CSV table of C-alpha atoms and ligand atoms in Angstrom, one decimal:
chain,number,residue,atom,x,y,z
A,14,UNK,CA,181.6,-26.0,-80.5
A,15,UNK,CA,183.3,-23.2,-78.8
A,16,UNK,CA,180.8,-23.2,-75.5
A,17,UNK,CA,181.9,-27.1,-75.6
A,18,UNK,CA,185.6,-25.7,-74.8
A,19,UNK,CA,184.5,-23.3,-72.5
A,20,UNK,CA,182.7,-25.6,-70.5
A,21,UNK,CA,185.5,-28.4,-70.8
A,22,UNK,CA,187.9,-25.9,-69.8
A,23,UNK,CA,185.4,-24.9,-67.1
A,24,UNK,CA,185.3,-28.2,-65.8
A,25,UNK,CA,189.0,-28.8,-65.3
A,26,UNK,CA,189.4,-25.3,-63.7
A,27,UNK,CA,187.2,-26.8,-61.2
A,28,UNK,CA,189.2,-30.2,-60.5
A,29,UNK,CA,191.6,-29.0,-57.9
A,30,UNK,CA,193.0,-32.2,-57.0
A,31,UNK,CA,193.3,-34.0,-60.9
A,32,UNK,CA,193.9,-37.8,-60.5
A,33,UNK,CA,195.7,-40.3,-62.8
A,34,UNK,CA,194.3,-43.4,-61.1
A,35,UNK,CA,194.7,-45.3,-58.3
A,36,UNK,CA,198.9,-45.9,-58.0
A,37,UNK,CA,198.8,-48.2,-55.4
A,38,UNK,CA,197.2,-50.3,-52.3
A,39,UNK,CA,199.7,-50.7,-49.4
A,40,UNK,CA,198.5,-53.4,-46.9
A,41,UNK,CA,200.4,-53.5,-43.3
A,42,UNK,CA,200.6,-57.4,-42.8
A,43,UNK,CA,201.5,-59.8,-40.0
A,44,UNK,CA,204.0,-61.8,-42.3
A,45,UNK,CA,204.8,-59.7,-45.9
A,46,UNK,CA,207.0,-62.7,-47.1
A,47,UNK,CA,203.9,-65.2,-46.6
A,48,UNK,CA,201.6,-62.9,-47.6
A,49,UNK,CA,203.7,-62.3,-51.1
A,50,UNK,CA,203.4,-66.0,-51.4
A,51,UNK,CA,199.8,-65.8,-51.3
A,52,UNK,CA,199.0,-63.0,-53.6
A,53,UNK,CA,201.3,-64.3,-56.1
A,54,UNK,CA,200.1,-68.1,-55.7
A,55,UNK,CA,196.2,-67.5,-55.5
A,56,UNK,CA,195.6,-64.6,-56.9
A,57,UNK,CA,198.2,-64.3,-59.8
A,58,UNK,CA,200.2,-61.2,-59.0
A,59,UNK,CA,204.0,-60.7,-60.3
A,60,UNK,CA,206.6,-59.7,-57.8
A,61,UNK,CA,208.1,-56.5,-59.4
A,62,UNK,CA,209.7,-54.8,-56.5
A,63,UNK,CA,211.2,-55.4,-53.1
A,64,UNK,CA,212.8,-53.3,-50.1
A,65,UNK,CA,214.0,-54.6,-47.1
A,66,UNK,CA,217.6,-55.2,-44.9
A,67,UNK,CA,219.0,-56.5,-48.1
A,68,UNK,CA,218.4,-52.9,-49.8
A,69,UNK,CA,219.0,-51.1,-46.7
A,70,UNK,CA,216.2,-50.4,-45.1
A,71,UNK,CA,216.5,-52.2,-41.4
A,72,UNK,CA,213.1,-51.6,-40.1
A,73,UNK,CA,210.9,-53.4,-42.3
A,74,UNK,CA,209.9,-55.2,-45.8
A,75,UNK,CA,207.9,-54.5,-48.5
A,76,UNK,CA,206.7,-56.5,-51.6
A,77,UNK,CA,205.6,-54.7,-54.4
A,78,UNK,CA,203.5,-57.4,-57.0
A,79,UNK,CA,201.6,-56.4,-60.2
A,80,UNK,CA,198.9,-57.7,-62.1
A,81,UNK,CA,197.4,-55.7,-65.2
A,82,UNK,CA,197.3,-51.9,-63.5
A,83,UNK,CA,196.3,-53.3,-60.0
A,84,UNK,CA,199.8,-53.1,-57.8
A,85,UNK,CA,199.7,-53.9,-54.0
A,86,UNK,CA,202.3,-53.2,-51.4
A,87,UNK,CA,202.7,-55.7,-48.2
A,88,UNK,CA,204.4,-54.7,-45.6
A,89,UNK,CA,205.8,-56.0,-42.2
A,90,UNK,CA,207.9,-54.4,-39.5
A,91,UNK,CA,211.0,-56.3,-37.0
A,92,UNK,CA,210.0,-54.3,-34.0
A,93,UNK,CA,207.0,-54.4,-31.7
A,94,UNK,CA,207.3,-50.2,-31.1
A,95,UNK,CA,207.4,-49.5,-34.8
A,96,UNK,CA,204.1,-48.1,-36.3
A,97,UNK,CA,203.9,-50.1,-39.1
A,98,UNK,CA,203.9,-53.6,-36.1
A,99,UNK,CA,201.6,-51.4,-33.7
A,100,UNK,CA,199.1,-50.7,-37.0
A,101,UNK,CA,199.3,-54.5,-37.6
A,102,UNK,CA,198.7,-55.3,-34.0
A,103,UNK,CA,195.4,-53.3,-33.5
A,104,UNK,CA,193.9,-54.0,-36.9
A,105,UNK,CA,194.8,-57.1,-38.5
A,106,UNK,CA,196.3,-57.6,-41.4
A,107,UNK,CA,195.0,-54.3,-43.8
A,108,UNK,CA,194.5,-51.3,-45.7
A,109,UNK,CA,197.0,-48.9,-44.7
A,110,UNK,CA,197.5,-46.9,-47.4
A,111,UNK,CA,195.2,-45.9,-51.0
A,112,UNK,CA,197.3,-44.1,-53.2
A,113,UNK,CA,196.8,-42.0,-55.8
A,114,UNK,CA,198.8,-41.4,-58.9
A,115,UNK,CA,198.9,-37.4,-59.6
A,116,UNK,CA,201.1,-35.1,-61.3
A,117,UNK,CA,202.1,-33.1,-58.8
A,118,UNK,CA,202.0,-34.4,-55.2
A,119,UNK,CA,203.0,-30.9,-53.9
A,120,UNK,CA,200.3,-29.5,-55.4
A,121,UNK,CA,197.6,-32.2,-54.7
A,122,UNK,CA,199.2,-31.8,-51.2
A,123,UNK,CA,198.7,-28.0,-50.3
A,124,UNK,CA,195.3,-27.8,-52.3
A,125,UNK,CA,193.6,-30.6,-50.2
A,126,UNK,CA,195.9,-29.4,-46.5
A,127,UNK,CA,193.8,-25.3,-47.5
A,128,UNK,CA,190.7,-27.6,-47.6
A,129,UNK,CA,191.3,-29.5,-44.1
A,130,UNK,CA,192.4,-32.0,-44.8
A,131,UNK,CA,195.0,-33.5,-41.7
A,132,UNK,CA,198.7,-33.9,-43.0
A,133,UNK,CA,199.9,-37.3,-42.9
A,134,UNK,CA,203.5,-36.9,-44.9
A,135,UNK,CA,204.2,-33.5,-46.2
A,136,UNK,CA,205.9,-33.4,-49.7
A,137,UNK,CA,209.2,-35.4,-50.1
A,138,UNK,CA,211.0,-35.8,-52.4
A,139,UNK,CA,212.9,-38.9,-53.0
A,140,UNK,CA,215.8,-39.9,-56.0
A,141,UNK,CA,218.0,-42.8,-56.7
A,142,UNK,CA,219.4,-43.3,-60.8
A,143,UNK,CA,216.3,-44.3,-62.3
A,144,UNK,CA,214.8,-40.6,-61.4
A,145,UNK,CA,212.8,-39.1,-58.9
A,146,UNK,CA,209.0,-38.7,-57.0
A,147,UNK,CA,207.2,-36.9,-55.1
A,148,UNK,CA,205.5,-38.3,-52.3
A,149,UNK,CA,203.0,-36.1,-50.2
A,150,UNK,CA,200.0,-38.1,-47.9
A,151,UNK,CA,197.2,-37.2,-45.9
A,152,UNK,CA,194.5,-38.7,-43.3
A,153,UNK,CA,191.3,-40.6,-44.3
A,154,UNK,CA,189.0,-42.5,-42.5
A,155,UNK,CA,190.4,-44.6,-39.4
A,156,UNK,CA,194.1,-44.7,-39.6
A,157,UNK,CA,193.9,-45.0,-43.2
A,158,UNK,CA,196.2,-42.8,-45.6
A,159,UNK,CA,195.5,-41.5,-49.3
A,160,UNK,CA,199.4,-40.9,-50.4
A,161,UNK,CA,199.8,-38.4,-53.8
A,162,UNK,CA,202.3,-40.1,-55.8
A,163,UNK,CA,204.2,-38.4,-58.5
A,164,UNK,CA,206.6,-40.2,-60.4
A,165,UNK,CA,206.6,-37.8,-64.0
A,166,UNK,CA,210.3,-38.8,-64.8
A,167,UNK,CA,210.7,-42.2,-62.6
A,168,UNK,CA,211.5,-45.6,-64.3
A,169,UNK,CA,212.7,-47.5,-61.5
A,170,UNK,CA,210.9,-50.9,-60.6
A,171,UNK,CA,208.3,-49.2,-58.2
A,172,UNK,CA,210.0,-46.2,-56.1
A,173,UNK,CA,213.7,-45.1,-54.5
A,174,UNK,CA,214.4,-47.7,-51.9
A,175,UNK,CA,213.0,-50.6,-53.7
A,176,UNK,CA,214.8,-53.5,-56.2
A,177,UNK,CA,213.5,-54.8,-59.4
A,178,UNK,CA,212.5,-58.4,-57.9
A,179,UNK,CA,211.2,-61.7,-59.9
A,180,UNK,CA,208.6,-64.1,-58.5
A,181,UNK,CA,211.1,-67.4,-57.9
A,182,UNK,CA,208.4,-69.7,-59.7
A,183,UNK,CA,205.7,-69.5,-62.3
A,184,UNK,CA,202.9,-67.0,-61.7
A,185,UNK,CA,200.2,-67.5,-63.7
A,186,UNK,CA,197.7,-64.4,-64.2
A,187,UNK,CA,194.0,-64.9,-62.8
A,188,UNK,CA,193.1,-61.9,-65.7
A,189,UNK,CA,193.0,-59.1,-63.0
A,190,UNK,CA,192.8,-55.8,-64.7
A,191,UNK,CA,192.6,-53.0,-62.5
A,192,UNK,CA,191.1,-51.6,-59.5
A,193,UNK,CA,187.6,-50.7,-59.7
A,194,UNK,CA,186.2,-49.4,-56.5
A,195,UNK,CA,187.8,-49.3,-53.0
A,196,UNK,CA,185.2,-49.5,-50.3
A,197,UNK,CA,185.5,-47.9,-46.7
A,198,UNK,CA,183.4,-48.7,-43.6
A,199,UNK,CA,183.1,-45.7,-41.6
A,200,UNK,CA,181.4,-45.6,-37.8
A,201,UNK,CA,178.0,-45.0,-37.4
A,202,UNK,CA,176.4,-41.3,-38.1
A,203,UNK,CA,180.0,-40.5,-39.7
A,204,UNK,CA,179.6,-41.2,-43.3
A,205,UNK,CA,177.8,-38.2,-44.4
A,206,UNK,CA,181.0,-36.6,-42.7
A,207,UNK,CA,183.3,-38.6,-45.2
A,208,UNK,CA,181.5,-38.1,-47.7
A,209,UNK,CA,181.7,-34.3,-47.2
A,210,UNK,CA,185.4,-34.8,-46.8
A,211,UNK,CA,185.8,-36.2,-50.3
A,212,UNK,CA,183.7,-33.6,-51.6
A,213,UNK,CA,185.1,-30.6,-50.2
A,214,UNK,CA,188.6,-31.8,-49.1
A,215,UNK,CA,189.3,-34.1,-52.5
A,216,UNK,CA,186.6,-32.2,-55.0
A,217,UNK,CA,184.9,-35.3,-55.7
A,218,UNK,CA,181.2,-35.2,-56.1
A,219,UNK,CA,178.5,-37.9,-55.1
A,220,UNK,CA,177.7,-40.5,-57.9
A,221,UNK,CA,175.1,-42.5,-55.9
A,222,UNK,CA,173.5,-43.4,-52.0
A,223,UNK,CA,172.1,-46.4,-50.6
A,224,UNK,CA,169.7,-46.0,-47.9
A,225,UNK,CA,168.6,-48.4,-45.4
A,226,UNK,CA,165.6,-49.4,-47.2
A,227,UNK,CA,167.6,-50.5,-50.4
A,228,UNK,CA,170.1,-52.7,-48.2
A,229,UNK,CA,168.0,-53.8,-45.4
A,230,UNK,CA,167.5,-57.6,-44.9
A,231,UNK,CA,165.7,-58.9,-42.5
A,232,UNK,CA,168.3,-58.4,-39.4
A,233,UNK,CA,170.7,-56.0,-40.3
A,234,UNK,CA,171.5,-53.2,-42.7
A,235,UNK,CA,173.6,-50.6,-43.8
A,236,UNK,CA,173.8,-47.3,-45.5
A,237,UNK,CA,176.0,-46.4,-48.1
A,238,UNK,CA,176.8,-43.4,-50.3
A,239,UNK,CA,179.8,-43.2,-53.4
A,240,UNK,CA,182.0,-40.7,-54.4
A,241,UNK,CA,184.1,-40.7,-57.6
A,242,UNK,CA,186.6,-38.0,-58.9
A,243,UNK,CA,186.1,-35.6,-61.6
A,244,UNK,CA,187.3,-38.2,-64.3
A,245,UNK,CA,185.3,-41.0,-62.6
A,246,UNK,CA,188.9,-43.2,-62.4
A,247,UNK,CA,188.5,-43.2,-58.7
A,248,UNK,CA,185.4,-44.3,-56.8
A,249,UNK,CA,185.0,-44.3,-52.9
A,250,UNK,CA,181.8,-46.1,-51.6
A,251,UNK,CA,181.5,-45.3,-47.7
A,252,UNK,CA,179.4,-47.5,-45.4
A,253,UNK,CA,178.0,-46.9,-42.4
A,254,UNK,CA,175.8,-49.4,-40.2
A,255,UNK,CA,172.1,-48.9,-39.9
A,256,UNK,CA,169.7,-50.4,-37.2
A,257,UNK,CA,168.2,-53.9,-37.4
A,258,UNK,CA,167.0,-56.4,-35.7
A,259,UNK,CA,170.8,-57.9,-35.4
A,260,UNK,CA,174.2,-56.6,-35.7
A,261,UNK,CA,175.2,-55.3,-38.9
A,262,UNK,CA,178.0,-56.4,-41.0
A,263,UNK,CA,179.6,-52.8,-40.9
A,264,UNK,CA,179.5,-53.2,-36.8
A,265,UNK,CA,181.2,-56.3,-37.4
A,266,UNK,CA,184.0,-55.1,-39.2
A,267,UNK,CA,184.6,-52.2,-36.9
A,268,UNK,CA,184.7,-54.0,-33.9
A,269,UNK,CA,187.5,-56.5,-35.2
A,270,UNK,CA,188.9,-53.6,-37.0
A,271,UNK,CA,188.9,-51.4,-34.2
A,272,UNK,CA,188.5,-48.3,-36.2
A,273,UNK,CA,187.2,-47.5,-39.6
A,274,UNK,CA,188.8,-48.7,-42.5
A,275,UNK,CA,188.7,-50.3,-45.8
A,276,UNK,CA,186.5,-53.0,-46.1
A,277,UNK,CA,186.8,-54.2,-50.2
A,278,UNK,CA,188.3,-53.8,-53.1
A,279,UNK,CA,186.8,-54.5,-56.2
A,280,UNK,CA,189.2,-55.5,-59.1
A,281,UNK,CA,187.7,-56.1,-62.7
A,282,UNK,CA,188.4,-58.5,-64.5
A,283,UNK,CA,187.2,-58.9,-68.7
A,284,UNK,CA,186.5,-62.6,-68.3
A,285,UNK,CA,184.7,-63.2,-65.0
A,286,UNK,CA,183.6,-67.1,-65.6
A,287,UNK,CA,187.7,-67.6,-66.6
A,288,UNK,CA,188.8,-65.2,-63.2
A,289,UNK,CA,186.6,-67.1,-60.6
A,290,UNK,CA,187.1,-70.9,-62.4
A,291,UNK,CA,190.9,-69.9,-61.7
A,292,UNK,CA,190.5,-68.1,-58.5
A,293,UNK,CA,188.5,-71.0,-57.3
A,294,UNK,CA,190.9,-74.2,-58.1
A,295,UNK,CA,193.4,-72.1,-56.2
A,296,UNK,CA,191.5,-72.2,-52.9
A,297,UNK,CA,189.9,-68.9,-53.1
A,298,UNK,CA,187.0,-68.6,-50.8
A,299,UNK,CA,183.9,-66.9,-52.0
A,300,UNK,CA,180.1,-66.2,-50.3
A,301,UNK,CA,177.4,-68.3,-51.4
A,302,UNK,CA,174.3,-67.6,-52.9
A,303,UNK,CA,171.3,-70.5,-52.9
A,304,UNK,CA,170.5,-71.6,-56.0
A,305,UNK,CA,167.1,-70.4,-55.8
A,306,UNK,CA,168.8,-66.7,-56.7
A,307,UNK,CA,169.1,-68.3,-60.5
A,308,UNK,CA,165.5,-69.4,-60.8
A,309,UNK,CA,164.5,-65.8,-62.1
A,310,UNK,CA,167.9,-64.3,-63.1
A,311,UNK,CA,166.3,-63.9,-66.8
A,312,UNK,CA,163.5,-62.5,-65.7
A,313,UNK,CA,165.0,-60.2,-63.4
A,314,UNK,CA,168.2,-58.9,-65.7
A,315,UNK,CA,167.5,-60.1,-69.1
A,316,UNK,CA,169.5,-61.5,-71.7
A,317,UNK,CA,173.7,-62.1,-70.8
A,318,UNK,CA,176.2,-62.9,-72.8
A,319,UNK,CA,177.5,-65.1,-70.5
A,320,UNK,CA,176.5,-69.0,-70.2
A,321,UNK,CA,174.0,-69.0,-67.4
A,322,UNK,CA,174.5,-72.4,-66.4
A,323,UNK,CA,178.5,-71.8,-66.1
A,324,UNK,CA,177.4,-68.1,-63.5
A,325,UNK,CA,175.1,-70.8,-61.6
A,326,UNK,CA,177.8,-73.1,-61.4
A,327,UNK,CA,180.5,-70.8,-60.4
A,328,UNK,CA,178.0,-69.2,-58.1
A,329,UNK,CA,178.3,-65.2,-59.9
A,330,UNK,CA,176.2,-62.5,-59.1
A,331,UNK,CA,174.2,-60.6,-61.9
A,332,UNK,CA,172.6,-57.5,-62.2
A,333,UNK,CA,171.7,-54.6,-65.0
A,334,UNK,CA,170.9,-51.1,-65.0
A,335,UNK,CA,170.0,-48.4,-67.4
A,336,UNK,CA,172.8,-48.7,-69.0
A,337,UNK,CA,174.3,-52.4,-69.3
A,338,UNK,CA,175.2,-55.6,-66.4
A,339,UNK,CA,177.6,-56.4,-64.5
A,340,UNK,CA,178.9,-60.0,-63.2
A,341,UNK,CA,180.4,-59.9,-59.3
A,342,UNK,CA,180.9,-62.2,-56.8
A,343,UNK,CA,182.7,-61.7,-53.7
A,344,UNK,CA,185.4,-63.4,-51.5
A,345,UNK,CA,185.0,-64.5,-47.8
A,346,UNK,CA,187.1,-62.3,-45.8
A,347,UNK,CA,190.6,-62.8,-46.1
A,348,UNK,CA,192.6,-63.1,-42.8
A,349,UNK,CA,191.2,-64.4,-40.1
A,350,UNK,CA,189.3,-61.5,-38.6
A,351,UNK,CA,185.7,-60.4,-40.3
A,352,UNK,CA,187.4,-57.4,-41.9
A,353,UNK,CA,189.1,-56.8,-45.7
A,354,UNK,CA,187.2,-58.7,-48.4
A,355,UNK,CA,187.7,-58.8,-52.3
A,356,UNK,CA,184.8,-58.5,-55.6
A,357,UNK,CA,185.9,-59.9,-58.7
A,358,UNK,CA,183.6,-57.2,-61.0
A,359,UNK,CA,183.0,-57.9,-65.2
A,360,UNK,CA,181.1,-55.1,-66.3
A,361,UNK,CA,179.2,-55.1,-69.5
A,362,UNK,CA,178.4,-51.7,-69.8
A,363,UNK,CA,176.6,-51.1,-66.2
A,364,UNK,CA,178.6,-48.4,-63.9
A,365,UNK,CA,176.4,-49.3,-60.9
A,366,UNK,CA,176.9,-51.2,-58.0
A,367,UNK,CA,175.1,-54.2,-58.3
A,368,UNK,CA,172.1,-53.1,-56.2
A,369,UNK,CA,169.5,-55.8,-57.1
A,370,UNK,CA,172.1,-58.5,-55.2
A,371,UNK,CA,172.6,-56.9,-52.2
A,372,UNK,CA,170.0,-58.5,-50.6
A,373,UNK,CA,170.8,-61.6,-51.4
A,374,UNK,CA,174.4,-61.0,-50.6
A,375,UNK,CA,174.2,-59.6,-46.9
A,376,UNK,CA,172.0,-62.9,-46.0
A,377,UNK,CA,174.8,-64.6,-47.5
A,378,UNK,CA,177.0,-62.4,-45.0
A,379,UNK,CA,174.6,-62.7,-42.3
A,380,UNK,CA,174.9,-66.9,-42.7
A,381,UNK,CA,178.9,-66.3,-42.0
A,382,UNK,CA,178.3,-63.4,-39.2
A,383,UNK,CA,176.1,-66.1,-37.7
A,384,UNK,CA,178.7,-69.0,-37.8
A,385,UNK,CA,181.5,-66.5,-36.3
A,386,UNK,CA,179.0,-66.0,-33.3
A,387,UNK,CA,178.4,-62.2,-34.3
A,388,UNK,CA,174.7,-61.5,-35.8
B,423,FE2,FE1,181.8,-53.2,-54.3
C-alpha cells in the first residue's frame, strides 16, 4: 500500500506540465459567421459565446459553440495585414490554435519555455466581472499554437472579451462527446523531432508508432508515432510522409497547407450508428469503403455489439485490439483544399487507433487524391 503512494506520488512529481484536457480548438476561417452556421447546422454545436465590433473588439470575430466537452473557436479578421487574415490566406481555413486546460498557465508556461519550447504569448492575465484567466501560449508544429488556459475562478460564457450568445434557431445535438485525438502532419524526416518536442518540451511519453510497413498501400504511405500526456486525456498522433510509388496523403496536405499542421480531429461519440445516421442526412461527407471490407469483418474483429448490417450501411470502420473495438469512420476534408478532416470514434473498450483499417482507408484517400489530380 504505502510503495503504491510513493510511486503515485512519484509519478506526479514527474508531470511537469499537468493537463485538465483539451480546453479548446480555435480555427482561423475565411468567413467565422458562415462557418458558425455550419458547425451549428451539420454538426450540432451550440453557440455559447461571441466577440466581435459589437463587444468591442474592432479587428475581428470569434464564435465560441459547444457540444458535450468539445468547444471550437472560429475566427475571421476585417483586414488583409492582420495575422489572423494573413494565417487564413496561406493555409485555408484551419487549426490555429489546440488548447489546453491547466491550472496554472504561468506555470505550464515557464516549465515548457526552460525546456525550449518557443514563446508564442507569455502569461496574461485577463478579468472582466465573471473572474479572471490566465492565458500563456507557445509554438507547435507549423504555425500552430498550444495555448495554457487557466480559468480556476472564471464563470463567464467562455473568456474576458466574449458574450454569452444563443444559436437563433434550433440546434439539434449529433451526440458529440469530446475530443479524442488531434492529429498533426509534420514535414518529412521531422516527426521524430515533434515527437521529441512533446516528450521533453510537454513531458509526454510515446504510447504507440506506425511504420511504413503497417500503413503502406500500394502507392503511398506514411509514418506515424502518438504521444499522450501523463493522464492519457490528451493524445497527439504526428504524421510524416513516407516513399511510395505515388504522392502520399501527408505530401498532399502540406502542399495545400503550406506548412505543417493539423490534419484531424477525432471526436467520440457513445452512439456511433445514431452520430453518422444524423451526421449524414445533414450533408456530411464521409470516405468510402467497398463493400467488400464487410465480407470478413467477423472474422477479422469478432463479435460487435453493434448491428452489422446498419455499420455496412452507414459505411463504419471496425477494428479490435487486446483490449476491446472501436467504430470510426472519417469525413472528406472539409473546405475546399485537401487539408483538415474529422473521425467520428465509438470506442468499446479499445484505446488504439484503428490500425487494421488503415489500409483500406488510405485507398479510400488515394481514390479522392486521384480525383483532385494529386496521387
Ligand atoms: Fe485518428
Amino acid at each position: 500500500m504505502e510503495s503504491t503512494l510513493i510511486e503515485k506520488s512519484t509519478l506526479e512529481a514527474k508531470d511537469f506540465l499537468p493537463l485538465n484536457g483539451t480546453d479548446h480548438i480555435e480555427f482561423y476561417v475565411g468567413n467565422a459567421k458562415q462557418s458558425a452556421y455550419y458547425y451549428q447546422a451539420a454538426w450540432g454545436y451550440e453557440l455559447i459565446a461571441y466577440a466581435g465590433p459589437e463587444t468591442g473588439i474592432r479587428e475581428y470575430a470569434s464564435y465560441v459553440l459547444q457540444q458535450g466537452k468539445i468547444r471550437i473557436v472560429l475566427t475571421s479578421a476585417f483586414s488583409a495585414t492582420h495575422p489572423i487574415a494573413q494565417h487564413q490566406l496561406v493555409h485555408g481555413d484551419g487549426v490555429k490554435v489546440l488548447a489546453l486546460w491547466v491550472d496554472d498557465a504561468k506555470a505550464a508556461y515557464e516549465a515548457t519555455i526552460s525546456r525550449g519550447a518557443k514563446s508564442a504569448i507569455p502569461p496574461t492575465d485577463a478579468k472582466d466581472e465573471f473572474g479572471e484567466v490566465v492565458i500563456a501560449a507557445i509554438e507547435t508544429y507549423g504555425e500552430t499554437i498550444h495555448k495554457f488556459v487557466e480559468r480556476k475562478n472564471y464563470n463567464g460564457a467562455f473568456l474576458p472579451g466574449y458574450k454569452t450568445a444563443k444559436s437563433n434557431f434550433s440546434v439539434k445535438s449529433v451526440g458529440l462527446k469530446h475530443v479524442d485525438h488531434c492529429v498533426g502532419n509534420v514535414e518529412l524526416g521531422a516527426m521524430n523531432q515533434w515527437v521529441k518536442f512533446y516528450e521533453d518540451v510537454m513531458g509526454f511519453k510515446l504510447l504507440l508508432t506506425f511504420d511504413d510497413e503497417d500503413i503502406s498501400t500500394e502507392y503511398s504511405a506514411l509514418m506515424s508515432k502518438v504521444v499522450s500526456n501523463g493522464n492519457g486525456y490528451v493524445k497527439f498522433p504526428i504524421n510524416e510522409p513516407a516513399s511510395g510509388k505515388k504522392k502520399s496523403q501527408i505530401e498532399e496536405y502540406l502542399d495545400f497547407y503550406k506548412s505543417a499542421g493539423v490534419q484531424h480531429i477525432a471526436v467520440a461519440t457513445d452512439d456511433i450508428i445514431a452520430t453518422v445516421t444524423e451526421l449524414r442526412a445533414r450533408g456530411i461527407e464521409f470516405l468510402y469503403v467497398p463493400d467488400a471490407y464487410y465480407d470478413d469483418l467477423t472474422a477479422r474483429v469478432g463479435a460487435i455489439n453493434e448491428d452489422i448490417a446498419k455499420i455496412k450501411a452507414l459505411n463504419i470502420l471496425v477494428d479490435r485490439d487486446d483490449e476491446g473495438y472501436l467504430l470510426q469512420l472519417f469525413t472528406k476534408p472539409v473546405q475546399d483544399r485537401p487539408t483538415l478532416f474529422y473521425e467520428i470514434i465509438q470506442r468499446n473498450g479499445a484505446k488504439s487507433f484503428g490500425k487494421g483499417n488503415f489500409k483500406a482507408l488510405f485507398e479510400s484517400i488515394e481514390r479522392e487524391q486521384e480525383l483532385r489530380g494529386n496521387l
